[in-house]
Short mmCIF file of C-alpha atoms in Angstrom, two decimals:
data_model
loop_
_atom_site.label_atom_id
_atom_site.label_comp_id
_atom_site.label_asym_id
_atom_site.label_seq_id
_atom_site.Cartn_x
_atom_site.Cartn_y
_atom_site.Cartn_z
CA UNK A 957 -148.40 -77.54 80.89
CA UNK A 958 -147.09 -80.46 78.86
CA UNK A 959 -144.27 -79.67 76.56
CA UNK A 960 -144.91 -80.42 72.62
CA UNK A 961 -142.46 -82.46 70.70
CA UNK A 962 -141.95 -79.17 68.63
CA UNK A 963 -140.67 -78.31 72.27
CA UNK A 964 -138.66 -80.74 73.07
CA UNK A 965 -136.37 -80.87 70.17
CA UNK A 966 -136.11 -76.91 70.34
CA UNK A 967 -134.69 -77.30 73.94
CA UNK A 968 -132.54 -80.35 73.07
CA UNK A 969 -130.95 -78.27 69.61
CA UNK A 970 -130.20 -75.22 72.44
CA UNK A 971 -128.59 -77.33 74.78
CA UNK A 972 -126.53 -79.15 71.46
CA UNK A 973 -125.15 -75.54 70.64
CA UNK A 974 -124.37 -74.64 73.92
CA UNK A 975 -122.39 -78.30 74.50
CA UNK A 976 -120.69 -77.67 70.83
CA UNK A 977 -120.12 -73.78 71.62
CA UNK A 978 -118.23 -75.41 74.52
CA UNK A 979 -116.52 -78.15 72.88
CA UNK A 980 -118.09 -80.74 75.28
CA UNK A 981 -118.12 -83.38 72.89
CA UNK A 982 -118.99 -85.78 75.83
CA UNK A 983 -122.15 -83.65 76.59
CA UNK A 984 -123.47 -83.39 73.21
CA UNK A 985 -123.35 -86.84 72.31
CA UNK A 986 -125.05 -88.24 75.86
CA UNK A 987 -127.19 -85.61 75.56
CA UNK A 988 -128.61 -85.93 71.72
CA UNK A 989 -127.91 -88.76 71.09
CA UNK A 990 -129.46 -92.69 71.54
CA UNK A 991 -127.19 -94.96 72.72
CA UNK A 992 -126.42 -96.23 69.65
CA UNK A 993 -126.58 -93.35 66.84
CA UNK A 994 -125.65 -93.26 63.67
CA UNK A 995 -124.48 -90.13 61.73
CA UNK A 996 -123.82 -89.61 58.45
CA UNK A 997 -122.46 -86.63 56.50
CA UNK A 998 -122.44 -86.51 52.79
CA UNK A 999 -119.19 -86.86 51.78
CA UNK A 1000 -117.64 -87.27 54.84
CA UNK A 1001 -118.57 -90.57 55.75
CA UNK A 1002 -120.71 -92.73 58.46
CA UNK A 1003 -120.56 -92.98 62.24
CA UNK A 1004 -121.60 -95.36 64.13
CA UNK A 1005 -122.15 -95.50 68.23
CA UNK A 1006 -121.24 -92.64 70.93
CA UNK A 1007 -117.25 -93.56 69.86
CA UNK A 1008 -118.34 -92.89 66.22
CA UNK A 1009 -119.81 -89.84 66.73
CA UNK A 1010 -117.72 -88.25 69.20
CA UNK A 1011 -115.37 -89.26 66.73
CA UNK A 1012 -117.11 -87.01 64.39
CA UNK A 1013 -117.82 -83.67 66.94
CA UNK A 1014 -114.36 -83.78 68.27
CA UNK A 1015 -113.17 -83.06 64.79
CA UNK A 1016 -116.15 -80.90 64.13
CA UNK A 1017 -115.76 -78.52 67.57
CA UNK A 1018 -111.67 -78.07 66.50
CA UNK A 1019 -112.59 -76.49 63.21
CA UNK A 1020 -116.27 -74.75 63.53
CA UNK A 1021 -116.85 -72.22 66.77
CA UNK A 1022 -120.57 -72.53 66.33
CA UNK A 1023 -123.71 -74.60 65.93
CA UNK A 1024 -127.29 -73.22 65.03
CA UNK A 1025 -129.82 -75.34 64.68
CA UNK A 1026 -133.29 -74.37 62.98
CA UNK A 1027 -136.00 -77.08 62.46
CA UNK A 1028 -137.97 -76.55 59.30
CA UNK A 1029 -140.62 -79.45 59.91
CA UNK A 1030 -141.48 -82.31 62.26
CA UNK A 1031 -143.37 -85.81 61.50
CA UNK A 1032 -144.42 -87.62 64.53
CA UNK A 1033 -145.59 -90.93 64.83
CA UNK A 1034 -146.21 -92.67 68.20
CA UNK A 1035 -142.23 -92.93 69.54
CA UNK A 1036 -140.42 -91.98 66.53
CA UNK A 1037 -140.53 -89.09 64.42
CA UNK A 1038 -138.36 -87.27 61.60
CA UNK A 1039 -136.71 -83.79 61.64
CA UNK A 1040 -135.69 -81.75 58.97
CA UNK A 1041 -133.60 -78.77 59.46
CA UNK A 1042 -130.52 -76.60 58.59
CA UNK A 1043 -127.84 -76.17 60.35
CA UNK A 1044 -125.54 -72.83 60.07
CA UNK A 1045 -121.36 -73.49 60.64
CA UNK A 1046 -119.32 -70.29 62.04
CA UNK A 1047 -115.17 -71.81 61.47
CA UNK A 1048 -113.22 -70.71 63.84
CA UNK A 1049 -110.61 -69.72 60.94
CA UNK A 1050 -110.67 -65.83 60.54
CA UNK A 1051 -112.27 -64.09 57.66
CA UNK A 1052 -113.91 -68.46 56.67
CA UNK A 1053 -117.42 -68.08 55.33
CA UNK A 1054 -120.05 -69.67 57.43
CA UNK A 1055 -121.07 -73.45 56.22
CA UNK A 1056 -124.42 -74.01 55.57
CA UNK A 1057 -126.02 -77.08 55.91
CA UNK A 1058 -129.41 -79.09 55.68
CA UNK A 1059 -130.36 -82.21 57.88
CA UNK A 1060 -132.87 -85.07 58.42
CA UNK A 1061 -132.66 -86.70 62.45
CA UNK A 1062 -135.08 -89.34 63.45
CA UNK A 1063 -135.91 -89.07 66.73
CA UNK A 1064 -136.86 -91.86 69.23
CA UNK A 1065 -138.75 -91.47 72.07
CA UNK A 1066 -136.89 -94.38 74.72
CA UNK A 1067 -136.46 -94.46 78.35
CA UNK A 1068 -134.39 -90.85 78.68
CA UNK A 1069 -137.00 -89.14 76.45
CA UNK A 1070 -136.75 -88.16 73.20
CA UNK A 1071 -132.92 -88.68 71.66
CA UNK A 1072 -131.63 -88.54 67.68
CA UNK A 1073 -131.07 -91.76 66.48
CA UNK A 1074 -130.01 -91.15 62.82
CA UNK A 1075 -128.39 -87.59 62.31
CA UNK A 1076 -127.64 -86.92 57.95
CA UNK A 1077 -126.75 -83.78 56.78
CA UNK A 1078 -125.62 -82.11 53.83
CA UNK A 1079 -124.43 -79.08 51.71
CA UNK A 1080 -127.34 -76.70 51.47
CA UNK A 1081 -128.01 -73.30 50.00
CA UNK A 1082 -126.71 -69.95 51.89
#
């Protein structure tokens, strides 16, 4: 049975909180990422290449314990398609609220399957 894109990026945003559960910045980013991503957080700024955002996760792994990942919709059109999603933070500082946040990825279908190419993501309602 072939896998559905719907699949794919479910497996992919697993393996993403299992690499950023670990702290395997290195993992995460060959993993999730094209070879030449870009992510942006509101506020926060923009990253650019695997330097730029392992830049980013190492910070992001220090603070925040866990990932989850939850796709809300997916718009696919022949080797590219958008994401949108919200992502719950646990910080690893006792008694911290979780973060909350909401995200658009387009995704890009190259020669090591499909891989986020643009990550943005910002505040969101609990």
């Amino acid at each position: 049975m072939t896998a559905t894109l719907k699949d794919v990026i479910a497996e992919k945003s697993r393996q993403f909180e299992a690499d950023f559960a670990a702290g395997d910045v290195a993992a995460l980013v060959e993993g999730y990422y094209t070879a030449d991503p870009v992510v942006i957080g509101q506020g926060i700024g923009t990253f650019t290449g695997p330097d730029g955002a392992s830049a980013y996760f190492l910070g992001a792994v220090q603070d925040m314990k866990t990932a989850q990942l939850s796709t809300t919709s997916v718009q696919h059109e022949g080797n590219s398609a958008i994401e949108t999603g919200r992502v719950v933070l646990t910080p690893r500082a006792e008694g911290a609220g979780d973060i909350h946040l909401a995200y658009v990825v387009v995704w890009q279908n190259g020669e090591d399957g499909w891989k986020v190419h643009m990550d943005y993501f910002m505040p969101a309602a609990a």
